[in-house]
Coordinates of C-alpha atoms and ligand atoms in Angstrom, one line a residue:
M1 CA 75.5 124.6 80.2
R2 CA 76.2 128.2 79.6
Y3 CA 75.9 128.8 83.4
L4 CA 78.5 126.1 84.0
S5 CA 81.2 127.4 81.7
I6 CA 80.7 130.7 83.0
V7 CA 81.4 129.3 86.7
S8 CA 84.4 127.2 85.2
A9 CA 85.9 129.9 83.5
L10 CA 85.8 132.2 86.7
F11 CA 87.4 129.0 88.6
F12 CA 90.3 129.3 86.4
L13 CA 91.0 132.8 86.8
L14 CA 91.2 132.3 90.4
P15 CA 94.7 132.6 91.6
V16 CA 96.2 129.4 91.4
S17 CA 96.8 129.9 95.6
A18 CA 93.0 130.3 95.9
Q19 CA 91.8 127.2 94.4
M20 CA 90.2 124.5 96.6
P21 CA 92.4 121.6 96.8
S22 CA 89.9 118.8 95.1
L23 CA 89.9 115.4 93.7
Q24 CA 89.1 115.8 89.9
R25 CA 88.2 112.2 87.9
T26 CA 88.6 111.9 84.3
G27 CA 88.4 108.6 82.7
K28 CA 89.8 106.0 85.1
V29 CA 92.3 108.4 86.3
T30 CA 91.6 110.7 89.5
H31 CA 94.0 113.5 90.3
L32 CA 94.4 115.2 93.6
M33 CA 94.2 119.0 92.4
V34 CA 96.1 121.6 94.5
E35 CA 96.7 124.9 92.9
G36 CA 94.9 124.4 90.0
K37 CA 97.2 121.0 88.9
P38 CA 97.6 117.7 89.5
F39 CA 99.5 117.1 92.7
L40 CA 101.9 114.0 93.4
M41 CA 101.9 113.8 97.1
I42 CA 105.6 112.8 98.3
G43 CA 104.6 112.8 101.8
G44 CA 105.5 111.6 105.4
E45 CA 103.7 111.4 108.1
L46 CA 105.0 112.5 111.9
H47 CA 104.6 110.1 114.9
N48 CA 101.5 110.4 116.7
S49 CA 102.3 112.5 119.6
T50 CA 104.9 115.0 118.0
S51 CA 102.6 117.7 117.0
S52 CA 100.9 117.7 119.9
S53 CA 103.9 119.9 121.3
I54 CA 105.4 122.8 119.6
D55 CA 108.8 122.8 121.9
Y56 CA 109.2 119.1 121.2
M57 CA 109.4 119.6 117.4
E58 CA 111.5 122.8 117.9
K59 CA 113.8 121.0 120.0
L60 CA 114.3 118.2 117.7
D61 CA 114.1 120.0 114.3
I62 CA 111.5 117.9 113.1
W63 CA 111.3 120.6 110.2
G64 CA 114.8 120.4 109.3
T65 CA 114.2 116.6 109.0
I66 CA 111.3 116.9 106.6
E67 CA 113.6 119.4 104.5
K68 CA 116.4 117.0 104.3
A69 CA 113.7 114.1 103.5
H70 CA 112.4 116.4 100.4
Y71 CA 109.0 115.4 101.4
N72 CA 106.3 117.8 99.7
T73 CA 103.6 117.1 102.3
V74 CA 103.3 116.5 105.9
I75 CA 100.6 114.5 107.7
A76 CA 100.2 115.3 111.5
S77 CA 97.4 115.0 113.9
A78 CA 95.1 117.7 115.6
S79 CA 93.4 115.6 118.3
W80 CA 90.1 116.3 119.8
E81 CA 91.5 116.4 123.4
L82 CA 93.6 119.1 122.4
V83 CA 91.2 121.2 120.1
E84 CA 88.5 121.5 122.5
P85 CA 90.2 120.4 126.2
E86 CA 86.9 121.6 127.7
E87 CA 83.7 121.2 126.1
G88 CA 82.9 124.0 124.3
R89 CA 86.2 125.6 124.5
F90 CA 88.6 125.4 121.7
N91 CA 92.2 125.8 121.2
F92 CA 93.8 125.7 117.5
K93 CA 97.6 126.7 118.6
Q94 CA 99.3 123.6 117.6
V95 CA 97.4 123.6 114.2
D96 CA 98.1 127.2 113.9
Y97 CA 102.0 126.4 114.2
L98 CA 101.8 123.4 111.7
I99 CA 100.0 125.5 109.2
K100 CA 102.3 128.4 109.5
N101 CA 105.7 126.4 109.6
A102 CA 104.2 124.5 106.6
R103 CA 103.5 127.3 104.5
E104 CA 106.8 129.0 105.3
R105 CA 108.6 126.1 103.6
N106 CA 106.4 125.7 101.1
L107 CA 104.9 122.4 102.4
K108 CA 101.6 121.3 102.0
L109 CA 99.8 119.6 105.3
V110 CA 97.1 116.7 105.5
L111 CA 95.7 117.1 109.3
I112 CA 94.5 113.7 111.1
W113 CA 91.6 114.2 113.3
F114 CA 92.1 111.8 116.1
A115 CA 88.8 112.1 117.7
S116 CA 86.1 109.1 118.4
W117 CA 88.7 106.7 117.3
K118 CA 92.6 105.7 116.8
N119 CA 93.3 102.4 116.1
G120 CA 90.2 101.2 117.0
A121 CA 90.3 102.6 120.7
S122 CA 88.9 106.0 122.1
T123 CA 92.1 107.4 123.7
Y124 CA 91.9 110.7 121.9
V125 CA 88.7 111.7 123.1
P126 CA 88.9 115.0 125.9
G127 CA 88.6 114.1 129.5
W128 CA 85.3 115.4 129.7
V129 CA 84.2 112.6 127.2
K130 CA 86.5 110.1 129.0
R131 CA 85.1 110.6 132.4
N132 CA 81.2 110.3 130.9
P133 CA 81.0 106.8 129.6
K134 CA 77.4 106.4 130.3
T135 CA 76.6 109.7 128.3
Y136 CA 78.8 108.8 125.3
R137 CA 78.2 105.2 125.2
Y138 CA 81.0 102.7 124.5
V139 CA 80.8 99.3 122.5
Q140 CA 80.1 95.7 124.8
N141 CA 81.8 92.8 123.9
S142 CA 79.4 89.2 123.7
K143 CA 80.2 88.9 127.6
G144 CA 79.1 92.3 128.3
E145 CA 82.2 94.0 129.0
T146 CA 82.7 97.5 128.0
L147 CA 85.3 98.0 125.9
N148 CA 87.6 101.2 125.5
V149 CA 85.5 102.1 122.1
I150 CA 83.0 104.6 121.7
S151 CA 80.2 102.9 120.0
P152 CA 79.0 104.1 116.6
V153 CA 75.6 102.5 116.5
L154 CA 73.3 105.2 116.7
N155 CA 75.3 107.1 119.0
E156 CA 73.9 110.7 118.6
T157 CA 75.4 112.6 121.7
A158 CA 78.6 111.0 120.8
M159 CA 78.8 111.6 117.0
K160 CA 77.3 115.4 117.5
S161 CA 80.1 116.3 119.9
D162 CA 82.5 115.1 117.6
A163 CA 81.0 116.3 114.4
N164 CA 81.0 119.9 116.1
A165 CA 84.6 119.6 117.4
F166 CA 85.5 119.1 113.6
A167 CA 83.3 121.4 112.3
R168 CA 85.1 124.2 114.6
L169 CA 88.3 122.9 113.1
M170 CA 87.5 123.4 109.4
Q171 CA 86.0 126.9 110.3
H172 CA 89.4 127.5 111.8
I173 CA 90.9 126.4 108.9
R174 CA 88.8 128.0 106.1
E175 CA 89.6 131.2 108.1
T176 CA 93.0 131.2 108.7
D177 CA 94.5 129.2 105.9
P178 CA 93.0 131.1 102.7
D179 CA 96.0 129.9 100.1
H180 CA 95.1 126.1 101.2
T181 CA 98.4 124.9 103.2
V182 CA 96.0 122.0 104.4
I183 CA 95.0 120.2 101.3
M184 CA 93.4 117.2 102.9
M185 CA 91.6 115.8 106.1
Q186 CA 91.9 112.3 107.6
V187 CA 88.6 111.7 109.5
E188 CA 89.6 109.9 112.8
N189 CA 92.1 106.9 112.5
E190 CA 92.0 103.2 111.8
V191 CA 88.5 102.9 113.1
G192 CA 87.1 99.6 113.9
V193 CA 86.3 97.1 117.0
L194 CA 89.3 95.0 118.0
T195 CA 88.5 91.5 120.3
S196 CA 84.9 91.5 119.4
V197 CA 83.0 90.8 115.8
R198 CA 80.7 93.8 116.5
D199 CA 78.9 95.7 119.2
F200 CA 76.6 93.7 121.8
S201 CA 75.8 96.3 123.9
P202 CA 71.8 96.8 124.1
E203 CA 71.3 99.6 121.7
A204 CA 73.6 98.0 119.1
Q205 CA 71.6 94.7 119.7
K206 CA 68.7 96.2 119.0
S207 CA 70.0 97.7 115.9
W208 CA 71.3 94.3 114.6
K209 CA 67.8 93.0 115.0
S210 CA 66.4 95.6 113.0
D211 CA 65.9 96.0 109.1
V212 CA 69.1 97.0 107.4
P213 CA 68.6 100.7 106.7
A214 CA 67.2 102.1 103.6
D215 CA 70.2 103.7 102.3
L216 CA 72.1 100.8 102.2
I217 CA 69.4 98.7 100.7
A218 CA 68.8 101.3 97.7
Y219 CA 72.8 101.4 97.2
L220 CA 72.7 97.6 96.9
Q221 CA 69.6 97.8 94.5
S222 CA 71.2 100.5 92.3
H223 CA 75.1 98.7 92.3
K224 CA 73.5 95.2 91.6
G225 CA 76.2 93.7 90.0
K226 CA 78.8 96.0 90.4
L227 CA 79.5 95.3 94.2
F228 CA 82.6 94.2 96.0
P229 CA 82.4 90.3 94.7
E230 CA 82.0 88.9 98.3
L231 CA 78.9 91.3 98.9
E232 CA 77.5 90.4 95.8
K233 CA 77.9 86.9 96.7
V234 CA 76.3 86.9 100.1
W235 CA 73.3 89.2 98.9
A236 CA 72.9 87.0 96.0
A237 CA 72.9 83.6 98.3
N238 CA 70.2 85.4 100.3
G239 CA 67.9 86.1 97.6
Y240 CA 68.7 89.6 96.8
K241 CA 66.3 90.3 99.6
T242 CA 65.3 93.7 100.4
K243 CA 64.1 93.8 103.5
G244 CA 65.0 92.3 106.7
N245 CA 67.7 92.3 109.3
W246 CA 71.2 91.8 108.9
E247 CA 71.2 88.1 108.9
T248 CA 68.0 87.7 106.5
I249 CA 69.8 90.3 103.9
F250 CA 73.4 88.9 104.2
G251 CA 73.2 85.7 105.5
V252 CA 74.5 84.0 109.2
S253 CA 78.3 84.3 108.7
T254 CA 80.5 81.8 108.3
T255 CA 82.9 81.5 111.4
N256 CA 86.1 79.9 110.1
T257 CA 88.9 81.8 110.6
D258 CA 91.7 79.6 109.2
N259 CA 92.3 81.7 105.3
W260 CA 93.2 85.2 106.1
Q261 CA 91.9 86.0 102.7
A262 CA 88.4 84.6 103.3
Y263 CA 85.1 86.5 104.8
P264 CA 83.9 85.2 108.2
F265 CA 81.7 87.0 110.3
Y266 CA 81.0 89.0 107.2
S267 CA 77.6 90.1 108.4
E268 CA 78.9 91.4 111.6
E269 CA 81.6 93.5 109.6
L270 CA 79.0 94.9 107.2
F271 CA 76.8 96.1 110.3
M272 CA 79.8 97.7 112.1
A273 CA 81.0 99.3 108.8
Y274 CA 77.5 100.4 108.1
H275 CA 77.7 102.6 111.9
Y276 CA 81.0 103.6 111.4
A277 CA 80.6 105.2 108.0
K278 CA 77.2 106.6 109.0
Y279 CA 78.8 108.7 112.7
I280 CA 81.8 109.4 110.6
G281 CA 80.4 110.4 107.6
T282 CA 78.2 113.1 109.7
V283 CA 81.6 114.1 111.1
A284 CA 82.8 114.9 107.8
A285 CA 79.9 116.3 106.2
M286 CA 79.8 118.8 109.2
G287 CA 83.4 119.5 108.6
K288 CA 82.9 120.0 104.8
K289 CA 80.0 122.4 105.5
E290 CA 83.1 124.8 106.8
K291 CA 85.5 124.1 103.9
T292 CA 85.3 121.2 101.3
L293 CA 88.4 119.7 101.6
P294 CA 89.0 116.5 100.4
M295 CA 88.3 113.9 103.3
Y296 CA 89.2 110.3 103.7
C297 CA 89.7 107.5 106.0
N298 CA 92.6 105.0 106.9
A299 CA 92.6 101.6 107.7
W300 CA 94.2 98.7 109.4
L301 CA 94.3 96.0 107.1
K302 CA 93.2 92.6 107.1
Q303 CA 96.4 90.6 107.0
P304 CA 97.8 87.4 107.3
S305 CA 98.3 88.1 111.1
G306 CA 95.2 89.3 111.7
G307 CA 92.4 88.2 109.3
Y308 CA 89.0 88.5 110.9
P309 CA 87.0 90.9 112.2
G310 CA 88.2 91.8 115.7
K311 CA 91.5 90.5 115.0
F312 CA 91.4 93.6 112.9
P313 CA 89.0 96.5 113.5
S314 CA 85.4 95.3 112.5
G315 CA 84.0 97.5 110.1
G316 CA 87.1 99.7 109.6
P317 CA 87.4 101.3 105.9
L318 CA 88.4 98.2 104.1
P319 CA 87.8 97.1 100.3
E320 CA 85.3 94.5 101.4
V321 CA 83.0 97.2 103.1
L322 CA 83.4 99.9 100.6
D323 CA 80.0 99.7 99.0
V324 CA 78.9 100.1 102.6
W325 CA 80.7 103.0 103.3
R326 CA 80.1 104.5 100.2
A327 CA 76.5 104.3 100.9
A328 CA 76.5 105.6 104.5
A329 CA 79.4 108.1 104.1
P330 CA 79.5 109.9 100.8
S331 CA 81.4 112.8 102.2
V332 CA 84.2 110.4 102.7
D333 CA 86.1 110.3 99.4
F334 CA 88.0 107.5 99.6
L335 CA 89.5 104.6 101.7
A336 CA 93.1 104.6 102.2
P337 CA 95.6 101.4 103.2
D338 CA 98.3 101.7 106.2
I339 CA 100.3 99.5 104.7
Y340 CA 102.8 97.8 106.7
T341 CA 102.3 94.2 105.8
D342 CA 104.8 91.8 102.9
E343 CA 101.4 91.8 101.0
F344 CA 101.6 94.5 98.9
D345 CA 100.3 94.0 95.8
Y346 CA 97.4 92.1 97.0
T347 CA 96.6 95.2 99.1
L348 CA 96.7 97.4 96.7
K349 CA 94.8 95.7 94.1
Q350 CA 92.0 95.3 96.7
F351 CA 92.4 99.2 97.3
S352 CA 91.7 99.8 93.5
L353 CA 88.8 97.8 93.3
G354 CA 85.6 100.0 92.8
N355 CA 87.6 102.8 91.5
N356 CA 88.6 103.8 94.4
P357 CA 91.1 106.6 94.1
F358 CA 93.7 106.0 97.1
L359 CA 96.6 107.6 99.1
I360 CA 99.5 105.0 100.9
L361 CA 99.0 107.2 103.9
E362 CA 101.0 104.9 106.1
S363 CA 103.9 102.7 105.1
T364 CA 107.4 101.6 105.9
F365 CA 110.1 103.6 104.6
E366 CA 110.5 101.7 101.6
I367 CA 111.3 103.4 98.1
S368 CA 110.6 100.4 96.0
K369 CA 107.3 100.2 97.5
E370 CA 106.9 104.0 96.6
L371 CA 108.2 103.4 93.2
Y372 CA 105.8 100.7 92.3
A373 CA 102.7 102.3 93.8
I374 CA 103.1 105.4 91.9
G375 CA 104.3 103.7 88.6
E376 CA 101.7 100.9 88.6
Y377 CA 98.4 101.9 90.7
D378 CA 98.6 105.7 90.1
V379 CA 98.3 106.5 93.8
L380 CA 97.4 110.1 94.9
G381 CA 100.9 109.7 96.7
F382 CA 102.8 107.7 99.1
C383 CA 103.7 108.6 103.1
P384 CA 105.6 106.5 105.4
F385 CA 104.6 106.5 109.1
G386 CA 107.3 108.0 111.8
I387 CA 109.5 110.5 109.9
D388 CA 110.7 112.2 112.6
V389 CA 112.9 109.3 113.3
N390 CA 113.7 110.0 116.6
G391 CA 110.2 108.8 117.6
G392 CA 111.1 106.7 120.6
D393 CA 109.3 103.8 121.2
F394 CA 107.1 103.5 118.3
S395 CA 110.0 104.8 116.0
M396 CA 109.6 103.0 112.8
A397 CA 113.2 103.9 111.8
A398 CA 114.3 101.4 109.3
T399 CA 118.3 100.5 110.4
D400 CA 119.5 98.7 107.7
D401 CA 119.7 98.7 103.6
N402 CA 120.6 102.6 103.8
T403 CA 116.8 102.7 103.8
L404 CA 116.4 106.3 104.8
D405 CA 118.9 107.9 102.5
N406 CA 117.4 105.8 99.6
L407 CA 114.1 107.2 100.5
Y408 CA 115.2 110.5 100.5
Q409 CA 117.4 110.5 97.2
G410 CA 113.8 108.8 95.7
N411 CA 111.6 111.6 97.2
A412 CA 114.3 114.3 95.5
L413 CA 113.7 112.4 92.3
L414 CA 110.1 112.0 92.3
K415 CA 109.3 115.7 93.6
Q416 CA 111.4 116.7 90.3
M417 CA 109.8 114.7 87.7
D418 CA 106.2 114.7 89.4
Q419 CA 104.0 116.1 86.4
L420 CA 105.7 113.9 83.7
I421 CA 104.3 111.0 85.9
L422 CA 101.2 112.6 86.8
A423 CA 100.6 113.4 82.6
Q424 CA 100.7 109.3 82.0
Y425 CA 98.5 108.2 84.8
G426 CA 96.0 105.7 83.3
S427 CA 98.2 105.4 80.3
E428 CA 100.6 102.1 79.3
N429 CA 103.7 104.9 79.4
L430 CA 104.2 104.5 83.3
R431 CA 104.2 101.4 84.7
G432 CA 105.8 100.1 88.2
I433 CA 107.9 96.8 89.1
Y434 CA 107.9 95.0 92.4
V435 CA 110.0 92.0 93.4
D436 CA 110.8 90.6 96.4
E437 CA 112.3 87.3 97.9
V438 CA 109.0 85.4 97.2
N439 CA 108.3 86.7 94.0
P440 CA 111.7 87.7 92.5
K441 CA 110.7 88.1 89.1
M442 CA 108.5 90.3 86.9
Q443 CA 108.2 90.8 83.2
L444 CA 107.1 93.6 81.2
E445 CA 106.4 94.2 77.7
L446 CA 106.9 97.7 75.9
G447 CA 106.3 97.8 72.0
D448 CA 108.4 95.3 70.7
Y449 CA 110.2 94.8 73.7
L450 CA 110.8 92.5 76.6
L451 CA 112.2 93.4 79.7
D452 CA 112.9 91.1 82.4
F453 CA 113.3 92.4 85.9
S454 CA 114.7 90.9 88.8
L455 CA 115.6 91.3 92.8
A456 CA 119.2 92.1 93.1
T457 CA 120.2 93.1 96.5
S458 CA 123.2 93.0 98.6
G459 CA 120.8 94.5 101.5
T460 CA 119.6 92.6 104.5
G461 CA 115.7 93.7 104.5
T462 CA 114.2 96.3 106.4
T463 CA 113.8 96.4 109.8
Q464 CA 110.0 97.8 110.6
N465 CA 107.5 98.0 113.2
D466 CA 104.7 96.3 112.0
G467 CA 102.0 98.7 112.6
T468 CA 99.6 96.3 114.8
G469 CA 101.7 96.7 117.9
A470 CA 103.3 93.5 117.7
G471 CA 106.5 95.0 117.5
F472 CA 109.6 95.1 114.9
R473 CA 110.2 92.4 112.1
K474 CA 112.1 92.4 108.9
S475 CA 110.1 92.7 105.8
R476 CA 111.1 90.9 102.8
K477 CA 114.1 92.2 100.8
N478 CA 112.5 93.8 97.8
G479 CA 113.2 95.8 95.0
G480 CA 111.1 98.3 92.7
A481 CA 111.3 100.5 89.8
L482 CA 109.0 103.0 88.0
I483 CA 109.1 103.2 84.2
L484 CA 108.4 106.1 82.0
R485 CA 108.3 105.5 78.6
A486 CA 109.5 108.7 76.8
G487 CA 109.2 106.9 73.0
P488 CA 108.8 104.0 71.1
E489 CA 112.3 102.6 72.2
S490 CA 113.3 105.2 75.0
L491 CA 112.6 104.9 78.7
Y492 CA 113.3 106.3 82.1
I493 CA 113.9 103.9 85.0
V494 CA 114.1 105.2 88.3
G495 CA 114.9 101.7 90.6
K496 CA 116.2 100.4 93.3
D497 CA 118.0 96.8 93.8
I498 CA 116.9 95.7 90.6
R499 CA 118.4 94.1 87.4
I500 CA 117.2 94.5 84.0
A501 CA 117.6 92.2 81.1
Y502 CA 115.8 93.3 77.7
K503 CA 115.3 91.2 74.8
L504 CA 112.9 91.4 71.6
K505 CA 109.4 90.0 71.9
D506 CA 109.8 88.3 68.5
P507 CA 112.7 86.0 68.8
K508 CA 112.6 85.2 65.1
T509 CA 113.3 88.5 63.4
G510 CA 117.2 87.7 63.5
Q511 CA 117.7 90.7 65.6
Y512 CA 118.4 91.3 69.1
A513 CA 117.9 94.4 71.5
A514 CA 120.6 96.0 72.2
T515 CA 121.3 99.5 74.1
E516 CA 122.3 102.7 71.8
S517 CA 122.6 104.5 74.9
V518 CA 122.4 104.3 78.6
E519 CA 122.5 107.6 81.1
E520 CA 122.2 107.8 84.6
G521 CA 121.1 111.4 85.1
T522 CA 118.4 113.7 87.2
F523 CA 115.2 115.4 86.7
V524 CA 115.0 119.5 87.3
N525 CA 111.9 120.9 87.0
N526 CA 110.3 117.9 85.0
Q527 CA 113.3 118.0 82.4
W528 CA 115.7 115.1 82.2
V529 CA 119.3 116.3 83.4
P530 CA 122.0 113.7 82.0
G531 CA 124.9 112.5 84.2
R532 CA 127.2 109.6 83.6
R533 CA 127.2 107.9 80.3
I534 CA 127.1 104.5 80.8
N535 CA 128.4 102.0 78.3
G536 CA 130.2 98.4 77.2
D537 CA 129.9 95.5 79.9
E538 CA 128.0 97.8 82.2
T539 CA 125.2 98.0 79.9
Y540 CA 124.3 94.1 79.1
F541 CA 122.1 94.6 81.9
V542 CA 121.2 97.8 83.5
S543 CA 121.4 97.4 87.5
F544 CA 120.3 99.5 90.2
S545 CA 121.4 99.2 94.0
D546 CA 120.5 102.6 95.6
V547 CA 117.8 104.4 94.2
K548 CA 119.0 106.2 90.8
A549 CA 117.0 107.4 87.5
V550 CA 118.5 106.1 84.4
K551 CA 117.5 106.9 80.4
V552 CA 117.8 103.9 78.4
V553 CA 117.2 104.0 74.5
L554 CA 117.1 100.6 73.0
Y555 CA 117.5 99.2 69.1
K556 CA 117.4 96.3 67.2
A557 CA 120.7 95.2 66.6
P558 CA 122.0 92.5 64.1
F559 CA 123.9 90.8 66.7
E560 CA 123.7 90.0 70.5
N561 CA 124.9 93.3 73.1
R562 CA 127.2 90.8 75.0
M563 CA 130.4 90.2 76.3
L564 CA 132.5 89.1 73.4
F565 CA 134.8 86.1 74.4
Ligands
DGJ601 C1 99.0 102.8 112.6 C2 98.2 103.8 113.0 O1 97.3 104.5 112.4 C3 99.2 104.8 113.3 O2 98.8 106.3 113.7 C4 100.7 104.7 114.5 O3 100.1 104.3 115.8 C5 101.3 103.4 113.7 N1 100.2 102.6 113.7 C6 101.9 102.8 114.8 O4 102.7 101.7 114.6

């Protein structure tokens, strides 16, 4: 006890810049701590290939775009093929360039380790790995065909090579980044087997027929009753057995793939998840020995266009296998969704199960979604993908709805009110609203008042790359808001494409909800700075088209606040 308090006192004496970024959990809330205080990541991810060339980044003035867009964090890749082009020879030129430029601009950096897997495939491994498929061993499908996916199943050679390179990267970061410009690491990218429900190679077949490993069984036993519902269900249905192979413990999977929210081929998915987690958990642990930055894995989602393993990468870090990842990869701190689907709220709900703190590491450029995720799900941050919008074929650039301008304006606002927001994580004083063409209304109870939000847009929806290789499509038109209560009757609202009507919760009081004042404004260093005062018929509803911040003070009037005629 005494020792602990001395240690924590020393920690607080460290200069803030020397404090290691970390995840800190208090009650139900997890904060990402940066420079000794909670950090809200208003981030953006570069296209995959951008950070491979310094000249390219300079020519396109990528840093200029980042600054114009008001991000506070850049997410960029560091690939195994460039970090270790020849076995045992390391090159950190690109990494150094990223750190230097981010630091000079007071930006934070998240590095993505594109290594054994990227979108399921093993495309970013160095040439000396690519040319040695026998040594590094690849996944086979049920027909015995080899896929471009390094097998995660008991593949010591590949795992050690990957982990060794990652550890060298982390060592380099420890040595060259003492003030922690790099705040977090993504280990691999959207892993899992595509086009096959699992690995059928001889080694994998043997493992599939062997007993479920003891560490997973021990985890199941100690978390019985608290597991992901489907996992609890299949384990219970098979008699909570603690010895036997994957089909003995979890059953022979159902194979009906009609319902994208069901769990066909679940035993196969659990099997692959265990092996990916074991492999990646080792890579992350080796890296953490060098520097203990928070580390996470990101997921290609189960979604209507791909609802079963093989259609989405089987074994990837999805909510239904969170328990398996936790059991096999304790050094991976959380699982993060890459959200390109309209099933936005469903995805957020799933990823928050099991107290998984999460970050939206890839998304479309939609500020409505960002406001909702921060306001309602206390996310660590929100990061659209492909922020260097001249990104060529894979550009995610939105082409309508003033999407980029709104995102940039929203980023600027959120950055200036970050501590106000973070201080309310876990409390009812912070809420989020998200409405779209399918669910255009939402109601919020705030003390004695009811606020009715509805979608109000003249826009046409956002054109986006759907992130699964299927190409561009229109997302649903949507609107959103973040609501921060400042007192029993006053609130700040940051919103877009939304209209708000207000009334008293109890209709029998003889009184009516009315606005005492409505101000547009902005935040500077977490202080409200009022701008235009809105009044009269502009306040019978409070409306947002382009993103803006408004302070509303409500009161109970003996009359209705409406046009007199
Ligand atoms: C999801 C991947 O995780 C990203 O790296 C990127 O390739 C996008 N898809 C492109 O759509």
